[in-house]
Coordinates of C-alpha atoms and ligand atoms in Angstrom, one line a residue:
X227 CA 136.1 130.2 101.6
X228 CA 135.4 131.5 98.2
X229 CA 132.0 131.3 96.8
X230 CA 131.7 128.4 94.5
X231 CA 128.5 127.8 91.4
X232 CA 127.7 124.2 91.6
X233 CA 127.9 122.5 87.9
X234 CA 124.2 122.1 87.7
X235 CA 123.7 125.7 87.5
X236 CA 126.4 126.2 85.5
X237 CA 126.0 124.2 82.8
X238 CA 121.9 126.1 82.4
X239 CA 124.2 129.3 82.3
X240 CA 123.4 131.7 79.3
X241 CA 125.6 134.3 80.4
X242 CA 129.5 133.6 79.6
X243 CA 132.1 135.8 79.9
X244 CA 132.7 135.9 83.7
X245 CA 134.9 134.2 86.3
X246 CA 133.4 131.5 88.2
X247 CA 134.9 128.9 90.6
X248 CA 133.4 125.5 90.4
X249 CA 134.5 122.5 92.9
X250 CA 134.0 118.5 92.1
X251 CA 136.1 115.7 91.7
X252 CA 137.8 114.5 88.6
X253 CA 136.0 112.2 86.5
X254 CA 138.9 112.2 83.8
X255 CA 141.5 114.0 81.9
X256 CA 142.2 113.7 78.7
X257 CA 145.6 115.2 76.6
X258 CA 146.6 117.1 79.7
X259 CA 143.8 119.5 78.7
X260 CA 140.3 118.9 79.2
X261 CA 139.2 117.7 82.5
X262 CA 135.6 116.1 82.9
X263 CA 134.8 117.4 86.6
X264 CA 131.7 116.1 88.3
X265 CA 130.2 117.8 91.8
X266 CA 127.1 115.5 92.2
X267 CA 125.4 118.5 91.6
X268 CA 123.7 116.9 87.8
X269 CA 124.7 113.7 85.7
X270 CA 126.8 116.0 83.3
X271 CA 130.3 117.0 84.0
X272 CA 131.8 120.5 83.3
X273 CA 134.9 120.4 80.8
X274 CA 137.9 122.5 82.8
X275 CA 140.3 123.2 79.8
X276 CA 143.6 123.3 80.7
X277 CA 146.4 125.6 79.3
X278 CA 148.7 123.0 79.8
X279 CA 152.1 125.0 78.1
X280 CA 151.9 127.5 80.9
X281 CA 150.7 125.1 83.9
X282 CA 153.5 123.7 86.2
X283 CA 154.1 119.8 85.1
X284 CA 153.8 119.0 88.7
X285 CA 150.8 120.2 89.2
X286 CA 149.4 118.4 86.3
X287 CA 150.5 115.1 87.6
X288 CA 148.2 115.3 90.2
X289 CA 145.1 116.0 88.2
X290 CA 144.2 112.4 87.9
X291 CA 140.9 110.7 88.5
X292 CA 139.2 110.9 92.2
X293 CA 141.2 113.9 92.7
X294 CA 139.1 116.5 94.3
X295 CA 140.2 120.0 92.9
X296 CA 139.3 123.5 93.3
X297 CA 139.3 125.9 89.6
X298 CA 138.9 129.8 89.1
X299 CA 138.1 130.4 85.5
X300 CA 135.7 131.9 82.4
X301 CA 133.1 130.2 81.4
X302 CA 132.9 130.6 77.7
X303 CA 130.9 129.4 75.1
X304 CA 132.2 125.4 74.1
X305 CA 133.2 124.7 71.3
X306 CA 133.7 120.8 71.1
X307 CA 130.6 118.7 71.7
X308 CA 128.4 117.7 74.2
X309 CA 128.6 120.9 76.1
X310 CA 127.5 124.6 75.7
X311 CA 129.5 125.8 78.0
X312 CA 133.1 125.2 79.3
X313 CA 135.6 126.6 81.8
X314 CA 138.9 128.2 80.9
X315 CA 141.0 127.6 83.8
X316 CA 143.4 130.4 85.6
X317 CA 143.9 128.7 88.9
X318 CA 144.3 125.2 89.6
X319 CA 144.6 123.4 93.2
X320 CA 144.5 120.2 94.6
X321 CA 142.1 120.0 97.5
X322 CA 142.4 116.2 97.5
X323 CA 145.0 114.0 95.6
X324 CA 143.9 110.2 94.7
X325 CA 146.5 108.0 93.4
X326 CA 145.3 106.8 90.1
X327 CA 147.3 103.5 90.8
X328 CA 145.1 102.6 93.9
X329 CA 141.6 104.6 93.4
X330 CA 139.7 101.6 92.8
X331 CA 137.2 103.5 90.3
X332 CA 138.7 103.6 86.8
X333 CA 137.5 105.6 84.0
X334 CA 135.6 102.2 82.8
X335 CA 132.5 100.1 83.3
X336 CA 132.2 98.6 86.5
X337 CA 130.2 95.8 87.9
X338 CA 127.0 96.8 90.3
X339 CA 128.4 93.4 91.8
X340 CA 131.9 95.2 91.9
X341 CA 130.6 98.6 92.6
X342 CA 128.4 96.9 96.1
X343 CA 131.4 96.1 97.6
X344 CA 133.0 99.9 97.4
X345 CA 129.6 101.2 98.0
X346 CA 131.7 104.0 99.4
X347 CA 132.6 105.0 96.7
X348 CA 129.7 104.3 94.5
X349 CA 128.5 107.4 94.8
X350 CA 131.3 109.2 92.4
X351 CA 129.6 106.8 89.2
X352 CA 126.7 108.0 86.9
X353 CA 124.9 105.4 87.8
X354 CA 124.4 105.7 91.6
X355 CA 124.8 109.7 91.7
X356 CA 121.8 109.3 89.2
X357 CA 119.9 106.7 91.4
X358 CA 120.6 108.8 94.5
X359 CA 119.4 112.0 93.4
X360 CA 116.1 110.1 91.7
X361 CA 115.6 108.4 95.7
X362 CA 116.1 112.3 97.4
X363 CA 113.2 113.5 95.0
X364 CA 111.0 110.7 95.3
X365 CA 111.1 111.4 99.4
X366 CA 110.7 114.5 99.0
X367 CA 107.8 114.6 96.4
X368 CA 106.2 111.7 99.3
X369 CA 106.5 114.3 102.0
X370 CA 104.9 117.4 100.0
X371 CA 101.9 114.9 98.7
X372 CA 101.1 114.1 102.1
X373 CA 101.8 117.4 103.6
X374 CA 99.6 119.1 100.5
X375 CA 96.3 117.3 101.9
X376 CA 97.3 117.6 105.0
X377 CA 98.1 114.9 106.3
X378 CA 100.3 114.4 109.7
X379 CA 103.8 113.3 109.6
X380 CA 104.2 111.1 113.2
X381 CA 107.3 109.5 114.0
X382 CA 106.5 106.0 115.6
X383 CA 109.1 104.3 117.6
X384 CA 111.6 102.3 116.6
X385 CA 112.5 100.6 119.0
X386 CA 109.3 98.3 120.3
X387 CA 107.8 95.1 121.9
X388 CA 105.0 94.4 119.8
X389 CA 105.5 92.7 115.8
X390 CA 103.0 94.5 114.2
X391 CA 102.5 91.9 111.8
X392 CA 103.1 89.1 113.6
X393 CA 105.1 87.4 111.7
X394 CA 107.4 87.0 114.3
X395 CA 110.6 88.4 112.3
X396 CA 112.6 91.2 114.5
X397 CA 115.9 92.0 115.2
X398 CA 116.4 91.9 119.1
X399 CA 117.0 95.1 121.2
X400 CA 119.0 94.2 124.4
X401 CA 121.5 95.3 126.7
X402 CA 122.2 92.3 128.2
X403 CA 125.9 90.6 128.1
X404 CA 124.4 88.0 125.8
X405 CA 127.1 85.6 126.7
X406 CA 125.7 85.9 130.4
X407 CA 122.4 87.1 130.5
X408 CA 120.2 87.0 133.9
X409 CA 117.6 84.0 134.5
X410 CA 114.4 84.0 136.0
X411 CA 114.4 81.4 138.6
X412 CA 112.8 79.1 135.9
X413 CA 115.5 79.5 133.5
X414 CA 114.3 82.0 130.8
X415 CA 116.4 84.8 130.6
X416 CA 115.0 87.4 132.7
X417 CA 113.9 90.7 130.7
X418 CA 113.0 92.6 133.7
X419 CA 116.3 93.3 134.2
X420 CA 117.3 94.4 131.0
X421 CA 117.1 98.0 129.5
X422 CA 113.5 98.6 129.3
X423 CA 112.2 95.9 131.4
X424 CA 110.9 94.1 129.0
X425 CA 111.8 91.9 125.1
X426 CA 112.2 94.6 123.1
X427 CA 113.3 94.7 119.2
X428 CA 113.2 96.6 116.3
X429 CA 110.1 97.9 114.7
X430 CA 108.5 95.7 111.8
X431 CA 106.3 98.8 110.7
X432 CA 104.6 101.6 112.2
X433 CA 101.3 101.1 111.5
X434 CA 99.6 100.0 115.1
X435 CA 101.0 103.1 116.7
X436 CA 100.2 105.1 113.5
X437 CA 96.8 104.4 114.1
X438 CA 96.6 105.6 117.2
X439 CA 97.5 109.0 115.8
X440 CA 95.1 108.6 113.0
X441 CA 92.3 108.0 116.1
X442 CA 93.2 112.0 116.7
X443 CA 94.8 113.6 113.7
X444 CA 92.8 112.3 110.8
X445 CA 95.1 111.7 108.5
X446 CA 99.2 110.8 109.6
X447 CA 101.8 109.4 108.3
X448 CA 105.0 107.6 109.1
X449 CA 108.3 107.9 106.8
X450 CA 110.6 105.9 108.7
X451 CA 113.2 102.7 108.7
X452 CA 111.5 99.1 109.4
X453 CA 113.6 96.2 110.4
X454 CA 113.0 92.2 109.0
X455 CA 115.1 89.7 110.1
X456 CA 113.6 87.3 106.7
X457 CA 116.4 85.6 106.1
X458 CA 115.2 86.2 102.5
X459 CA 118.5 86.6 99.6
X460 CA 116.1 88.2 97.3
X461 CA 116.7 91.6 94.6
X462 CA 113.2 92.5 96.7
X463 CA 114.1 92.0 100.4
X464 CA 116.6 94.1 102.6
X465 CA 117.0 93.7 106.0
X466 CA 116.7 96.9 107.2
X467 CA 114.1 99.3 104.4
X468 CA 112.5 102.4 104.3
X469 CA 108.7 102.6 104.7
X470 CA 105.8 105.1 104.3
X471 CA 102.6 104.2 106.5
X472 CA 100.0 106.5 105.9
X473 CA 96.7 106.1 108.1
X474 CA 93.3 108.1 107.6
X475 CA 90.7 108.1 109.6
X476 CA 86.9 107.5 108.1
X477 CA 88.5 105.9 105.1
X478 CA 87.0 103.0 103.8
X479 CA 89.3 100.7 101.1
X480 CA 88.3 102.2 98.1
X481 CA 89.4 105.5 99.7
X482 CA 92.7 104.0 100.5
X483 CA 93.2 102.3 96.7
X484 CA 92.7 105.7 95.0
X485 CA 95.1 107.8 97.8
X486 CA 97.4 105.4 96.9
X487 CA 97.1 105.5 93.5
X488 CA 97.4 108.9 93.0
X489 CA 100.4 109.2 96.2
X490 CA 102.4 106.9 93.5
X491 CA 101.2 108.5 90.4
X492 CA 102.3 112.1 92.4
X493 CA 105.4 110.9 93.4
X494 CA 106.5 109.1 89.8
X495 CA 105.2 112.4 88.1
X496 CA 107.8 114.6 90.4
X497 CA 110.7 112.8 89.3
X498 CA 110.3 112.8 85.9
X499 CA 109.9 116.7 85.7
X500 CA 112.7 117.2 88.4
X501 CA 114.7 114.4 87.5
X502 CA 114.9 114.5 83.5
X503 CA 118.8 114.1 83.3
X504 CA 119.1 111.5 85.8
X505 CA 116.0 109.4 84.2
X506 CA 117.1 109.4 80.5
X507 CA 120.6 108.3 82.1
X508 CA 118.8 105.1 83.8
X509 CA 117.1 104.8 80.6
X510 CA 120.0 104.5 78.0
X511 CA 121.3 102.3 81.2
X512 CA 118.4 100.0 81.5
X513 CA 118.3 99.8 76.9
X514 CA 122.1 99.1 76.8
X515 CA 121.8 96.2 79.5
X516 CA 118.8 94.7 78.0
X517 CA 120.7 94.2 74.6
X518 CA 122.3 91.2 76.8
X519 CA 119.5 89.5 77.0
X520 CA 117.6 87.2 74.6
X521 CA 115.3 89.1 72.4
X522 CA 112.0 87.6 74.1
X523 CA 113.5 88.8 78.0
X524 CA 113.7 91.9 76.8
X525 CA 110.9 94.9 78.0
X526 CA 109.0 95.8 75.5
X527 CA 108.6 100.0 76.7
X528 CA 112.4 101.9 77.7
X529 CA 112.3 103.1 81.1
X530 CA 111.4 106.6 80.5
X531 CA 107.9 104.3 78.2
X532 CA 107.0 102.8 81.8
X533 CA 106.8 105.6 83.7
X534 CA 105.0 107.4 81.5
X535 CA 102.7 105.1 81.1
X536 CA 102.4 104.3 84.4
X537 CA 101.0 107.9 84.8
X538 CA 98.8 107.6 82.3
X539 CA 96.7 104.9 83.1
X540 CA 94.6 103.3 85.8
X541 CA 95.4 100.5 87.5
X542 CA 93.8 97.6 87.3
X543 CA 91.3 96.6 90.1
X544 CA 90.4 93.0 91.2
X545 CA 89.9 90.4 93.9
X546 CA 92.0 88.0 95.0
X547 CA 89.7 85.5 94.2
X548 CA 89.3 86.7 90.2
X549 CA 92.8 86.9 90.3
X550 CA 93.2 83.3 90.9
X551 CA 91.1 82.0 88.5
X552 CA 92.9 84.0 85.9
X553 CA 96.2 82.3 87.3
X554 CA 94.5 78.9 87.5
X555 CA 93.8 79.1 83.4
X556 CA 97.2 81.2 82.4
X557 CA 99.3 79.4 80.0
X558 CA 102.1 79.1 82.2
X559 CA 100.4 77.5 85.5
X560 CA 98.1 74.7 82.8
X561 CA 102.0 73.8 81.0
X562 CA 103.3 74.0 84.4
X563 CA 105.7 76.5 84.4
X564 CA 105.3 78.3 87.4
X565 CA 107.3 77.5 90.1
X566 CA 104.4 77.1 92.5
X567 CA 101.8 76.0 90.7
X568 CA 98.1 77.8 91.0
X569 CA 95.6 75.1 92.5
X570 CA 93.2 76.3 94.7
X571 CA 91.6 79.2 96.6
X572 CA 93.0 80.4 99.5
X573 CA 97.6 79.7 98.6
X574 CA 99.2 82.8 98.8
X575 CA 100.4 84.3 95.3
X576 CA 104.3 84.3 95.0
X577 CA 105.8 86.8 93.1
X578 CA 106.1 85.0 90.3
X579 CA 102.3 85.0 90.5
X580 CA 102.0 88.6 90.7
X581 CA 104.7 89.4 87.9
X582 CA 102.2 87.4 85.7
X583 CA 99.4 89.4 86.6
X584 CA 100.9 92.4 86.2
X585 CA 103.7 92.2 82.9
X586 CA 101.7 89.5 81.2
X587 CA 98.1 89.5 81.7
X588 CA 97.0 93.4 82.4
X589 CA 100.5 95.0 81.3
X590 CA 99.8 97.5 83.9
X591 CA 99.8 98.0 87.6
X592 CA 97.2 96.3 89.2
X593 CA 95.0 96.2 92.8
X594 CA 94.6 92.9 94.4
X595 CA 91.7 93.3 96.9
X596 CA 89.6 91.1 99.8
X597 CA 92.2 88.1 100.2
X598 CA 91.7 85.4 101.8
X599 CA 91.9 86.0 106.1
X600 CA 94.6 83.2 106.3
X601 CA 97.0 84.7 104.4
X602 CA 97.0 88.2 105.9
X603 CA 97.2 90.0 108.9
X604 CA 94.8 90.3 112.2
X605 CA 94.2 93.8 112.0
X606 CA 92.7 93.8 108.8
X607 CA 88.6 94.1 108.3
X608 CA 86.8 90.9 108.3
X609 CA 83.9 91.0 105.6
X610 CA 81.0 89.6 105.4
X611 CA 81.8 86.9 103.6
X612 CA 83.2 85.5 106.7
X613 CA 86.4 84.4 104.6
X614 CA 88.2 87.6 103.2
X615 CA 89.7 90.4 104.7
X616 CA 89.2 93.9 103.0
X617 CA 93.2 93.8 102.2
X618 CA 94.4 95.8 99.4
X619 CA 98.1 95.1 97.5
X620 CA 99.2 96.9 94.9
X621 CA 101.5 94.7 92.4
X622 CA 104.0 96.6 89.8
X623 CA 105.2 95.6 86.6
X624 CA 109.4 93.9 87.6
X625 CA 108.3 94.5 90.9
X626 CA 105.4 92.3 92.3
X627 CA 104.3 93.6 95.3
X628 CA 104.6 97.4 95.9
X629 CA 102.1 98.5 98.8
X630 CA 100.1 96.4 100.9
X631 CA 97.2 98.1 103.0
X632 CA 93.9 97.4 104.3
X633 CA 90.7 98.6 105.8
X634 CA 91.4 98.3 109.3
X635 CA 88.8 95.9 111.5
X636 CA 87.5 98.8 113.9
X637 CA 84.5 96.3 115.5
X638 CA 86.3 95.5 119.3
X639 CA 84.8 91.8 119.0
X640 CA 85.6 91.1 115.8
X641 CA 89.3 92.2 116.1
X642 CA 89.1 90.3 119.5
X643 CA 88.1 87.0 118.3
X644 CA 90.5 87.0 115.1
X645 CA 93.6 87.5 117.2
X646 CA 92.3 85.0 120.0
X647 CA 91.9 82.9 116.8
X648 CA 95.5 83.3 115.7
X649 CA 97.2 83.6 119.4
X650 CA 98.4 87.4 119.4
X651 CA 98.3 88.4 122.8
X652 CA 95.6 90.9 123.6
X653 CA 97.1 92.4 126.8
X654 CA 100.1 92.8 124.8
X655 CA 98.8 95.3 122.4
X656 CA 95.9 96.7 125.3
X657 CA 96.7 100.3 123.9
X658 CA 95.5 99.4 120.0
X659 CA 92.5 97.9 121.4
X660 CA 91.6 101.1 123.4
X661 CA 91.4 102.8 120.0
X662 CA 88.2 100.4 119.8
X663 CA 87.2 101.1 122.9
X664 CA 86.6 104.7 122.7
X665 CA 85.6 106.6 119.8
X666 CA 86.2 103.7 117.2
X667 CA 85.7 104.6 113.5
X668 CA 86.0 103.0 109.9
X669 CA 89.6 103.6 109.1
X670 CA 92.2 102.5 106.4
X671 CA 96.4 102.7 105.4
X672 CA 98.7 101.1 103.8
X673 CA 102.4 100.3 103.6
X674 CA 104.6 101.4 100.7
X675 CA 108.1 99.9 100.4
X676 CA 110.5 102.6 99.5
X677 CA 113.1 101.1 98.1
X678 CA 111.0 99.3 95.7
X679 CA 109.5 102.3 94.8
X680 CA 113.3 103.4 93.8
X681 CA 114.1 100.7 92.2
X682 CA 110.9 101.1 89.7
X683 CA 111.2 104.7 89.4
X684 CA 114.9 104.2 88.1
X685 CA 114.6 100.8 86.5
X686 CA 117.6 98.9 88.5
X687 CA 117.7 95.3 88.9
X688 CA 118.6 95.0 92.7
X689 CA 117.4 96.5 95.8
X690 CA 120.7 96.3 97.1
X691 CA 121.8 99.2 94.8
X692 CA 118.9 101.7 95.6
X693 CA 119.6 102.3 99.3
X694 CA 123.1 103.8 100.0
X695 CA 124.3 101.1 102.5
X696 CA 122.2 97.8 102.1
X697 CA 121.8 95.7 104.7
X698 CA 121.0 91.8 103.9
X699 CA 121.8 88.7 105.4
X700 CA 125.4 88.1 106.3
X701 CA 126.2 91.9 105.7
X702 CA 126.2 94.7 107.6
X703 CA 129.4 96.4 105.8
X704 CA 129.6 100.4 105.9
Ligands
LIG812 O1 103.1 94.2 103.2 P1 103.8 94.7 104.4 O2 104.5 93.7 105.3 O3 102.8 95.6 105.2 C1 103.0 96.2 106.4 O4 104.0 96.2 107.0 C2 101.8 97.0 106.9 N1 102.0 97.3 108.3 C3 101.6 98.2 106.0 C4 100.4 99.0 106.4 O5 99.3 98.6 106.1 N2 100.7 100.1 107.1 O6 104.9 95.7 103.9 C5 104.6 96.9 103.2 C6 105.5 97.1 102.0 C7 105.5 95.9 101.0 O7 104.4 96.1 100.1 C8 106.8 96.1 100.4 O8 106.8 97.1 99.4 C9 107.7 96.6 101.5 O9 106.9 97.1 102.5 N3 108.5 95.5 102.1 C10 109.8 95.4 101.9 N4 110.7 96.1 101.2 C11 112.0 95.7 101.2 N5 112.5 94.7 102.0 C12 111.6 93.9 102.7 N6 112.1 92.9 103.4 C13 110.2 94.3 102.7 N7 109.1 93.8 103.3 C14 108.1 94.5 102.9
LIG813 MG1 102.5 92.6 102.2

């Protein structure tokens, strides 16, 4: 196969003058002369012009949208606009026709609603080539943050039998004929004879058996797919998600607030100086479909404003309980607007809660620390208080929640008592509690949704549409 120069590199070319061949897939064709062609490789097509007198008509036919061709030609300088460079094509050939009568992509706007259901095709838009080049960079850019200090990347299970945060939403794993499974002599369906010999299901996050490698390593970190069967139809929830768990040993929470401060600030900062095209793309997206909206819905920073800013300052650190009392005397909880209202100490904050706090009151990210116990999970550090847990959530502006973390309660009778308090099986989980058995230390981590990290980075409306295949409630399509 001939050596090919992707159009990335191409259109950066300051040399012209020599043959190249350059592969992609038609985006259109115009006059039976210029052909936009698009490899995936950047936002920007090449222009392939066409010397259409001397080019067999039936080959020209079959240049049509979706068609996947193969071109030998110059590059020379352009001369129309938009470009710098062009190709002047000798050699034409088909690799792949696509009937321009059924290709379901036109050359127009589509629908994101439209464009989910041929998520197979998604790929070939601006849009989602843009968005899925912005997601490869933001994983990578997590992986050489964490690997630049250090830290550990450990691949926890994920397939399980604990619910690490016991919130009793997992997907089953069984091999059983479920129409027929075996029963116990009692009548319960009789796990020992199934697969592992045990209830098994899909992990909720890695974080117990994470900190079991942070009891060695230091510092680890998981980058891996977490399971939640919520049946919640939300822009924020998927079924199945992408999450990064790092854990460090001898961290207390303020340690864990600034790592994960500067993790996102790293992270954010990578894709804008890798990812320029692709981000003032989402941006002129993001402008054009805000123009829909009524004046006073409208952001008041472009995309491209948010990030930058987002870099530029420091978040916003609070309790949970100052939090609340802001909450309890905004404008919208006193003329009763929010959906659930604010009363007391102690009710959870809803997103519309946290979207408050972050777009309206501080108009920048913001740290929620030391919630209530109630409303958070057992593992996290009791303080002295005796009501509040050191729990840390990070809240982002059209995003709400963004990270959640905590110190991690590391006292054996302490952790003990809370989960005797709230029923979660201690001989069940005897291997976490050994990590408090022997050599216990102060340690911290957190959770950082990666989709919504995505979706802020490149200013989309609907986690459905920044993960390639999304899988929600009643769809499991692809
Ligand atoms: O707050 P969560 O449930 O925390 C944990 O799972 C901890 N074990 C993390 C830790 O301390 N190691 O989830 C962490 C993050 C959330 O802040 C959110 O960004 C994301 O995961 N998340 C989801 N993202 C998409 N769809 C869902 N259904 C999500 N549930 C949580
Ligand atoms: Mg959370």
């Amino acid at each position: 196969m001939s050596q090919r120069t992707k159009i990335k590199e191409l259109l950066a070319s300051t040399q012209t003058g020599m043959d190249v061949t350059v592969k992609g897939w038609v985006r259109t064709f115009r006059n039976n002369q210029f052909i936009a062609l698009n490899d995936g490789s950047t936002n920007n097509n090449i222009q392939i012009v066409v010397d259409f007198e001397n080019t067999d008509v039936a080959l020209l036919k079959r240049i049509t949208t979706g068609a996947a061709i193969s071109v030998v030609g110059e590059l020379v300088a352009s001369l129309g606009k938009g470009q710098s460079v062009e190709v002047k094509a000798k050699e034409i050939e088909i690799l792949g026709d696509s009937d321009p009568e059924k290709y379901p992509l036109q050359p127009k706007k589509h629908s994101l609603e439209f464009l989910r259901e041929i998520a197979h095709l998604r790929f070939r838009t601006n849009t989602f080539g843009a968005i899925f080049r912005v997601r490869n960079s933001l994983a990578f850019a997590v992986h050489q943050f964490f690997q630049e200090k250090g830290f550990v990347y450990l691949h926890t299970p994920i397939i399980t039998a604990s619910d690490a945060e016991g919130a009793g939403e997992t997907f089953h794993v069984t091999n059983f004929d479920i129409a027929n499974p075996p029963k116990t002599e009692t009548g319960e369906i009789d796990y020992k004879q199934d697969f592992f010999g045990r209830a098994t299901n899909l992990t909720v996050s890695g974080q117990l058996e994470g900190e079991l490698g942070a009891m060695a390593l230091s510092d680890i970190y998981t980058f891996g797919p977490t399971f939640r069967a919520e049946n919640s139809n939300t822009t924020r929830h998927l079924a199945e998600f992408w999450m990064i768990e790092p854990e460090m040993a001898f961290y207390d929470i303020v340690d864990n607030m600034d790592l994960a401060e500067a993790m996102l600030k790293y992270v954010i900062k990578y894709a804008l100086d890798n990812n320029k095209d692709d981000i003032e793309f989402l941006t002129q997206r993001l402008t054009e479909e805000e123009k829909q909206k009524p004046q006073n819905e409208r952001s008041e920073m472009t995309l491209l404003e948010k990030l930058q800013f987002c870099l530029a300052n420091d978040f916003e650190r609070l309790t949970y309980t100052e939090a609340i009392e802001i909450l309890r005397e905004s404008t919208p909880n006193k003329k009763k607007k929010f959906q659930y209202p604010v009363e007391g100490w102690g009710t959870d904050l809803q997103s519309e809660h946290e979207r408050y706090l972050v777009e309206k009151h501080f108009k920048k990210p913001v740290i929620l620390t030391d919630y209530p116990k109630e409303i958070k999970s057992f593992y996290m550090r009791q303080n002295d208080d005796g009501k509040t847990v050191a729990a840390m959530d990070i809240l982002f502006p059209g995003i709400g929640e963004i990270i959640g973390g905590s110190q991690r309660e590391e006292r054996l009778d302490k952790l003990e008592q809370r989960m005797d308090e709230i029923g979660i099986p201690k001989d069940e989980l005897w291997w976490y509690l050994d990590t408090r058995r022997f050599g216990a230390c102060p340690h911290a981590g957190f959770g950082l949704g990666f989709e919504r990290l995505v979706l802020f980075v490149t200013g989309m409306g609907n986690i459905r549409d920044v993960i390639p295949f999304p899988r929600f409630p009643k769809n499991a399509e692809f």
